[in-house]
PDB file of C-alpha atoms in Angstrom:
ATOM      1  CA  GLU A 162      85.025 103.698 118.559  1.00 85.00           C
ATOM      2  CA  ASP A 163      86.664 102.637 115.313  1.00 89.00           C
ATOM      3  CA  GLN A 164      88.013 105.625 113.427  1.00 93.00           C
ATOM      4  CA  VAL A 165      89.983 106.427 110.283  1.00 96.00           C
ATOM      5  CA  THR A 166      91.660 109.796 109.721  1.00 97.00           C
ATOM      6  CA  GLN A 167      93.385 110.878 106.533  1.00 98.00           C
ATOM      7  CA  SER A 168      95.821 113.738 106.106  1.00 97.00           C
ATOM      8  CA  PRO A 169      96.278 116.105 104.497  1.00 97.00           C
ATOM      9  CA  GLU A 170      92.772 116.900 103.231  1.00 97.00           C
ATOM     10  CA  ALA A 171      94.249 118.335 100.055  1.00 97.00           C
ATOM     11  CA  LEU A 172      97.671 118.156  98.466  1.00 98.00           C
ATOM     12  CA  ARG A 173      99.050 120.039  95.499  1.00 98.00           C
ATOM     13  CA  LEU A 174     102.198 118.762  93.850  1.00 97.00           C
ATOM     14  CA  GLN A 175     104.222 119.662  90.834  1.00 98.00           C
ATOM     15  CA  GLU A 176     104.688 116.893  88.303  1.00 97.00           C
ATOM     16  CA  GLY A 177     107.606 114.754  89.458  1.00 97.00           C
ATOM     17  CA  GLU A 178     107.416 115.934  93.073  1.00 97.00           C
ATOM     18  CA  SER A 179     107.129 112.810  95.254  1.00 98.00           C
ATOM     19  CA  SER A 180     105.080 112.826  98.459  1.00 98.00           C
ATOM     20  CA  SER A 181     103.072 110.677 100.871  1.00 98.00           C
ATOM     21  CA  LEU A 182      99.468 110.531 102.011  1.00 98.00           C
ATOM     22  CA  ASN A 183      98.698 109.399 105.536  1.00 98.00           C
ATOM     23  CA  CYS A 184      95.912 107.234 106.924  1.00 98.00           C
ATOM     24  CA  SER A 185      95.766 106.827 110.700  1.00 98.00           C
ATOM     25  CA  TYR A 186      93.415 104.295 112.201  1.00 97.00           C
ATOM     26  CA  THR A 187      92.098 103.374 115.619  1.00 95.00           C
ATOM     27  CA  VAL A 188      90.236 100.091 115.515  1.00 90.00           C
ATOM     28  CA  SER A 189      89.542  97.228 117.852  1.00 87.00           C
ATOM     29  CA  GLY A 190      91.064  94.670 115.519  1.00 89.00           C
ATOM     30  CA  LEU A 191      92.286  95.313 111.985  1.00 92.00           C
ATOM     31  CA  ARG A 192      91.244  92.762 109.408  1.00 92.00           C
ATOM     32  CA  GLY A 193      92.433  94.743 106.398  1.00 94.00           C
ATOM     33  CA  LEU A 194      93.250  98.255 105.239  1.00 96.00           C
ATOM     34  CA  PHE A 195      92.168  99.309 101.775  1.00 97.00           C
ATOM     35  CA  TRP A 196      93.214 102.121  99.462  1.00 98.00           C
ATOM     36  CA  TYR A 197      90.927 103.375  96.712  1.00 98.00           C
ATOM     37  CA  ARG A 198      91.229 106.086  94.087  1.00 98.00           C
ATOM     38  CA  GLN A 199      88.164 108.132  93.173  1.00 97.00           C
ATOM     39  CA  ASP A 200      87.916 110.429  90.182  1.00 97.00           C
ATOM     40  CA  PRO A 201      85.240 113.173  90.167  1.00 95.00           C
ATOM     41  CA  GLY A 202      81.794 111.828  89.346  1.00 94.00           C
ATOM     42  CA  LYS A 203      82.912 108.188  89.452  1.00 96.00           C
ATOM     43  CA  GLY A 204      82.921 105.320  91.901  1.00 97.00           C
ATOM     44  CA  PRO A 205      86.066 104.401  93.856  1.00 97.00           C
ATOM     45  CA  GLU A 206      88.626 102.204  92.108  1.00 97.00           C
ATOM     46  CA  PHE A 207      90.358  99.541  94.197  1.00 96.00           C
ATOM     47  CA  LEU A 208      94.116  99.969  94.562  1.00 97.00           C
ATOM     48  CA  PHE A 209      95.509  97.894  97.434  1.00 94.00           C
ATOM     49  CA  THR A 210      94.715  95.793 100.470  1.00 95.00           C
ATOM     50  CA  LEU A 211      97.178  95.520 103.373  1.00 96.00           C
ATOM     51  CA  TYR A 212      96.695  93.030 106.170  1.00 94.00           C
ATOM     52  CA  SER A 213      99.604  93.171 108.598  1.00 93.00           C
ATOM     53  CA  ALA A 214     102.184  95.635 109.870  1.00 95.00           C
ATOM     54  CA  GLY A 215     105.252  95.734 107.670  1.00 96.00           C
ATOM     55  CA  GLU A 216     103.382  94.788 104.539  1.00 96.00           C
ATOM     56  CA  GLU A 217     104.018  96.816 101.381  1.00 97.00           C
ATOM     57  CA  LYS A 218     102.365  96.798  97.962  1.00 97.00           C
ATOM     58  CA  GLU A 219     103.226  98.644  94.782  1.00 97.00           C
ATOM     59  CA  LYS A 220     101.450  99.583  91.605  1.00 94.00           C
ATOM     60  CA  GLU A 221     103.147 101.806  89.055  1.00 95.00           C
ATOM     61  CA  ARG A 222     104.000 105.069  90.877  1.00 96.00           C
ATOM     62  CA  LEU A 223     102.082 104.115  94.030  1.00 98.00           C
ATOM     63  CA  LYS A 224     103.392 102.247  97.052  1.00 98.00           C
ATOM     64  CA  ALA A 225     101.322 101.494 100.132  1.00 98.00           C
ATOM     65  CA  THR A 226     102.791 100.602 103.501  1.00 98.00           C
ATOM     66  CA  LEU A 227     101.231  99.598 106.819  1.00 97.00           C
ATOM     67  CA  THR A 228     102.205  99.943 110.476  1.00 96.00           C
ATOM     68  CA  LYS A 229     100.190  99.119 113.583  1.00 94.00           C
ATOM     69  CA  LYS A 230      98.752 102.622 113.687  1.00 95.00           C
ATOM     70  CA  GLU A 231      98.824 104.022 110.175  1.00 97.00           C
ATOM     71  CA  SER A 232      99.280 103.494 106.480  1.00 98.00           C
ATOM     72  CA  PHE A 233     101.098 105.607 103.954  1.00 98.00           C
ATOM     73  CA  LEU A 234     100.457 105.912 100.256  1.00 98.00           C
ATOM     74  CA  HIS A 235     103.693 107.034  98.637  1.00 98.00           C
ATOM     75  CA  ILE A 236     103.478 108.629  95.218  1.00 98.00           C
ATOM     76  CA  THR A 237     106.749 108.684  93.320  1.00 98.00           C
ATOM     77  CA  ALA A 238     107.262 111.198  90.519  1.00 97.00           C
ATOM     78  CA  PRO A 239     103.526 111.848  90.107  1.00 97.00           C
ATOM     79  CA  LYS A 240     101.947 112.786  86.809  1.00 97.00           C
ATOM     80  CA  PRO A 241      98.859 114.956  86.229  1.00 97.00           C
ATOM     81  CA  GLU A 242      96.801 111.801  85.619  1.00 97.00           C
ATOM     82  CA  ASP A 243      97.430 110.812  89.246  1.00 98.00           C
ATOM     83  CA  SER A 244      95.176 113.695  90.298  1.00 98.00           C
ATOM     84  CA  ALA A 245      92.218 112.219  92.190  1.00 98.00           C
ATOM     85  CA  THR A 246      90.844 111.707  95.667  1.00 97.00           C
ATOM     86  CA  TYR A 247      92.507 108.843  97.507  1.00 98.00           C
ATOM     87  CA  LEU A 248      90.366 107.050 100.061  1.00 98.00           C
ATOM     88  CA  CYS A 249      91.569 104.855 102.892  1.00 97.00           C
ATOM     89  CA  ALA A 250      89.230 102.360 104.550  1.00 97.00           C
ATOM     90  CA  VAL A 251      89.532  99.669 107.193  1.00 96.00           C
ATOM     91  CA  GLN A 252      87.765  96.403 107.773  1.00 93.00           C
ATOM     92  CA  THR A 253      87.649  95.118 111.335  1.00 91.00           C
ATOM     93  CA  HIS A 254      87.478  91.644 112.816  1.00 86.00           C
ATOM     94  CA  SER A 255      84.199  92.555 114.523  1.00 81.00           C
ATOM     95  CA  SER A 256      82.544  92.973 111.129  1.00 77.00           C
ATOM     96  CA  ASN A 257      81.728  89.697 109.411  1.00 72.00           C
ATOM     97  CA  THR A 258      80.007  91.463 106.528  1.00 82.00           C
ATOM     98  CA  GLY A 259      82.970  93.030 104.771  1.00 88.00           C
ATOM     99  CA  LYS A 260      81.830  96.463 105.899  1.00 92.00           C
ATOM    100  CA  LEU A 261      84.359  99.287 105.494  1.00 94.00           C
ATOM    101  CA  ILE A 262      85.026 102.348 107.621  1.00 94.00           C
ATOM    102  CA  PHE A 263      86.216 105.162 105.372  1.00 95.00           C
ATOM    103  CA  GLY A 264      88.416 108.155 106.033  1.00 96.00           C
ATOM    104  CA  GLN A 265      87.504 111.531 104.590  1.00 96.00           C
ATOM    105  CA  GLY A 266      89.963 111.222 101.731  1.00 96.00           C
ATOM    106  CA  THR A 267      92.908 113.214 100.420  1.00 97.00           C
ATOM    107  CA  THR A 268      92.390 115.174  97.222  1.00 97.00           C
ATOM    108  CA  LEU A 269      95.581 115.212  95.208  1.00 98.00           C
ATOM    109  CA  GLN A 270      96.232 117.697  92.427  1.00 98.00           C
ATOM    110  CA  VAL A 271      99.334 117.269  90.293  1.00 98.00           C
ATOM    111  CA  LYS A 272     100.226 120.236  88.144  1.00 97.00           C
ATOM    112  CA  PRO A 273     102.239 119.854  84.936  1.00 96.00           C
TER     113      PRO A 273
ATOM    114  CA  GLY B 116      87.967  91.089  86.606  1.00 71.00           C
ATOM    115  CA  ALA B 117      85.729  92.349  89.452  1.00 91.00           C
ATOM    116  CA  VAL B 118      83.567  94.686  87.411  1.00 95.00           C
ATOM    117  CA  VAL B 119      80.466  96.276  88.879  1.00 97.00           C
ATOM    118  CA  SER B 120      77.952  98.228  86.828  1.00 97.00           C
ATOM    119  CA  GLN B 121      75.161 100.598  87.781  1.00 98.00           C
ATOM    120  CA  HIS B 122      72.152 101.702  85.836  1.00 97.00           C
ATOM    121  CA  PRO B 123      71.202 104.395  85.182  1.00 97.00           C
ATOM    122  CA  SER B 124      74.295 106.569  85.438  1.00 97.00           C
ATOM    123  CA  TRP B 125      72.121 109.603  85.983  1.00 97.00           C
ATOM    124  CA  VAL B 126      68.426 110.222  86.478  1.00 97.00           C
ATOM    125  CA  ILE B 127      66.211 113.262  86.885  1.00 97.00           C
ATOM    126  CA  CYS B 128      62.770 112.824  88.393  1.00 96.00           C
ATOM    127  CA  LYS B 129      59.919 114.865  89.787  1.00 96.00           C
ATOM    128  CA  SER B 130      59.269 115.179  93.482  1.00 97.00           C
ATOM    129  CA  GLY B 131      56.989 112.406  94.726  1.00 97.00           C
ATOM    130  CA  THR B 132      57.982 109.807  92.183  1.00 97.00           C
ATOM    131  CA  SER B 133      60.023 106.645  92.782  1.00 97.00           C
ATOM    132  CA  VAL B 134      63.338 105.814  91.189  1.00 97.00           C
ATOM    133  CA  LYS B 135      65.038 102.424  90.900  1.00 97.00           C
ATOM    134  CA  ILE B 136      68.804 102.018  90.615  1.00 98.00           C
ATOM    135  CA  GLU B 137      70.354  98.697  89.596  1.00 97.00           C
ATOM    136  CA  CYS B 138      73.730  97.359  90.683  1.00 97.00           C
ATOM    137  CA  ARG B 139      75.216  94.347  88.910  1.00 97.00           C
ATOM    138  CA  SER B 140      78.376  92.358  89.439  1.00 95.00           C
ATOM    139  CA  LEU B 141      79.361  91.417  85.892  1.00 96.00           C
ATOM    140  CA  ASP B 142      82.067  88.800  86.300  1.00 93.00           C
ATOM    141  CA  PHE B 143      81.594  87.409  89.789  1.00 93.00           C
ATOM    142  CA  GLN B 144      78.840  86.436  92.164  1.00 93.00           C
ATOM    143  CA  ALA B 145      78.234  88.634  95.175  1.00 92.00           C
ATOM    144  CA  THR B 146      76.325  87.411  98.194  1.00 90.00           C
ATOM    145  CA  THR B 147      76.790  90.821  99.756  1.00 94.00           C
ATOM    146  CA  MET B 148      76.445  94.240  98.177  1.00 96.00           C
ATOM    147  CA  PHE B 149      76.520  97.683  99.747  1.00 96.00           C
ATOM    148  CA  TRP B 150      74.785 100.955  98.987  1.00 97.00           C
ATOM    149  CA  TYR B 151      76.434 104.278  99.684  1.00 97.00           C
ATOM    150  CA  ARG B 152      75.493 107.900  99.339  1.00 97.00           C
ATOM    151  CA  GLN B 153      78.041 110.624  98.681  1.00 96.00           C
ATOM    152  CA  PHE B 154      77.577 114.359  99.030  1.00 92.00           C
ATOM    153  CA  PRO B 155      79.842 116.830  97.215  1.00 89.00           C
ATOM    154  CA  LYS B 156      83.401 116.845  98.555  1.00 86.00           C
ATOM    155  CA  GLN B 157      82.540 114.309 101.252  1.00 90.00           C
ATOM    156  CA  SER B 158      83.447 110.708 101.778  1.00 90.00           C
ATOM    157  CA  LEU B 159      81.140 107.769 101.247  1.00 94.00           C
ATOM    158  CA  MET B 160      78.288 107.243 103.682  1.00 94.00           C
ATOM    159  CA  LEU B 161      77.120 103.661 104.026  1.00 95.00           C
ATOM    160  CA  MET B 162      73.349 103.375 103.741  1.00 96.00           C
ATOM    161  CA  ALA B 163      72.785  99.645 103.906  1.00 96.00           C
ATOM    162  CA  THR B 164      74.205  96.183 103.471  1.00 94.00           C
ATOM    163  CA  SER B 165      72.336  94.044 100.979  1.00 92.00           C
ATOM    164  CA  ASN B 166      72.414  90.259 101.327  1.00 90.00           C
ATOM    165  CA  GLU B 167      71.184  87.898  98.643  1.00 89.00           C
ATOM    166  CA  GLY B 168      67.939  86.253  99.617  1.00 86.00           C
ATOM    167  CA  SER B 169      67.464  88.128 102.867  1.00 88.00           C
ATOM    168  CA  LYS B 170      66.496  91.531 104.178  1.00 90.00           C
ATOM    169  CA  ALA B 171      68.937  94.389 103.943  1.00 93.00           C
ATOM    170  CA  THR B 172      70.613  95.787 107.040  1.00 94.00           C
ATOM    171  CA  TYR B 173      70.239  99.544 107.244  1.00 96.00           C
ATOM    172  CA  GLU B 174      72.603 101.943 108.964  1.00 95.00           C
ATOM    173  CA  GLN B 175      71.316 104.096 111.780  1.00 95.00           C
ATOM    174  CA  GLY B 176      69.339 107.059 110.520  1.00 95.00           C
ATOM    175  CA  VAL B 177      68.555 105.588 107.091  1.00 96.00           C
ATOM    176  CA  GLU B 178      64.834 105.210 106.440  1.00 94.00           C
ATOM    177  CA  LYS B 179      64.266 101.658 105.262  1.00 93.00           C
ATOM    178  CA  ASP B 180      60.767 102.465 103.975  1.00 95.00           C
ATOM    179  CA  LYS B 181      62.162 105.226 101.811  1.00 96.00           C
ATOM    180  CA  PHE B 182      65.202 103.404 100.476  1.00 97.00           C
ATOM    181  CA  LEU B 183      64.015  99.951  99.480  1.00 96.00           C
ATOM    182  CA  ILE B 184      66.707  97.416  98.755  1.00 95.00           C
ATOM    183  CA  ASN B 185      66.228  94.104  96.997  1.00 92.00           C
ATOM    184  CA  HIS B 186      68.980  91.558  96.381  1.00 92.00           C
ATOM    185  CA  ALA B 187      67.166  88.901  94.414  1.00 84.00           C
ATOM    186  CA  SER B 188      70.144  87.211  92.779  1.00 92.00           C
ATOM    187  CA  LEU B 189      73.873  86.790  93.258  1.00 92.00           C
ATOM    188  CA  THR B 190      74.596  89.418  90.624  1.00 94.00           C
ATOM    189  CA  LEU B 191      71.881  92.026  91.111  1.00 95.00           C
ATOM    190  CA  SER B 192      70.859  94.398  93.867  1.00 96.00           C
ATOM    191  CA  THR B 193      68.406  97.262  93.436  1.00 96.00           C
ATOM    192  CA  LEU B 194      67.844 100.451  95.398  1.00 97.00           C
ATOM    193  CA  THR B 195      64.469 102.134  95.041  1.00 97.00           C
ATOM    194  CA  VAL B 196      64.100 105.671  96.321  1.00 97.00           C
ATOM    195  CA  THR B 197      60.405 106.005  97.075  1.00 97.00           C
ATOM    196  CA  SER B 198      58.495 109.296  97.023  1.00 96.00           C
ATOM    197  CA  ALA B 199      61.686 111.150  96.199  1.00 96.00           C
ATOM    198  CA  HIS B 200      62.191 114.724  97.371  1.00 96.00           C
ATOM    199  CA  PRO B 201      64.838 117.295  96.456  1.00 96.00           C
ATOM    200  CA  GLU B 202      66.820 116.435  99.583  1.00 95.00           C
ATOM    201  CA  ASP B 203      67.267 112.917  98.205  1.00 96.00           C
ATOM    202  CA  SER B 204      69.313 114.348  95.339  1.00 96.00           C
ATOM    203  CA  SER B 205      72.769 112.852  95.649  1.00 96.00           C
ATOM    204  CA  PHE B 206      75.364 110.516  94.167  1.00 97.00           C
ATOM    205  CA  TYR B 207      74.506 106.900  94.948  1.00 98.00           C
ATOM    206  CA  ILE B 208      77.213 104.264  94.673  1.00 98.00           C
ATOM    207  CA  CYS B 209      76.967 100.519  95.100  1.00 97.00           C
ATOM    208  CA  SER B 210      79.687  97.984  95.744  1.00 97.00           C
ATOM    209  CA  ALA B 211      79.865  94.224  95.551  1.00 96.00           C
ATOM    210  CA  LEU B 212      81.904  92.093  97.899  1.00 94.00           C
ATOM    211  CA  GLN B 213      84.279  89.583  96.385  1.00 91.00           C
ATOM    212  CA  GLY B 214      85.417  87.210  99.087  1.00 78.00           C
ATOM    213  CA  VAL B 215      88.820  85.745  99.897  1.00 64.00           C
ATOM    214  CA  PRO B 216      89.956  88.347 100.488  1.00 68.00           C
ATOM    215  CA  ASP B 217      86.810  90.360 101.222  1.00 86.00           C
ATOM    216  CA  THR B 218      87.220  93.263  98.856  1.00 93.00           C
ATOM    217  CA  GLN B 219      84.536  95.733  97.863  1.00 96.00           C
ATOM    218  CA  TYR B 220      84.472  96.635  94.180  1.00 97.00           C
ATOM    219  CA  PHE B 221      82.491  99.733  93.369  1.00 98.00           C
ATOM    220  CA  GLY B 222      80.131 100.654  90.594  1.00 98.00           C
ATOM    221  CA  PRO B 223      80.473 103.920  88.672  1.00 98.00           C
ATOM    222  CA  GLY B 224      77.697 105.623  90.624  1.00 97.00           C
ATOM    223  CA  THR B 225      74.276 107.086  89.835  1.00 98.00           C
ATOM    224  CA  ARG B 226      73.593 110.807  89.986  1.00 97.00           C
ATOM    225  CA  LEU B 227      70.009 111.400  91.177  1.00 97.00           C
ATOM    226  CA  THR B 228      68.421 114.818  90.805  1.00 97.00           C
ATOM    227  CA  VAL B 229      64.938 115.351  92.189  1.00 97.00           C
ATOM    228  CA  LEU B 230      63.137 118.441  90.935  1.00 96.00           C
TER     229      LEU B 230
END
């Protein structure tokens, strides 16, 4: 069964304290791995798509990496405005509809 | 680019009434849209896949007669919650698929409260 697991569930950081969020996946065939940011009471905001092991993408203080088993979202010198829930999702080759399988998310709180 | 809107952003209704939620892709055409439900502090739960011009595909356990989905154009999908009850109160989020690559872009969500 295709599965996505995110850890930790919650993460508290001081402003400027870099860290990483993990997304482990077990799927029959990975078509793409997606990272989204979700603020309370809002819909998810697209961040990155990764397609193959070794791929990396960056956006401001965020950097996403991908291996054959997991993805990491590295946050460098976070600011309070980076506080949000970060969702990881995978798309598999067996799905021709663009359907996503989501992890449970990591809620990040950055304190000033 | 890739902006998706939802209307209304919040709605309060009485038990037994029906509520319609609209999802629009504003700057691209979407053959496929998705409807999700999200409970507090939980991840997104896919309800159904909406395809333009054809019947929606519902996930297991989702009542298709209760959650009516219509995707009449390439920029609009609607979700109608029929005979709503308090247990239908939730945050409903839609997404639209922009192909090549197949990326889902999400709307801002609709908060439904059934009294």
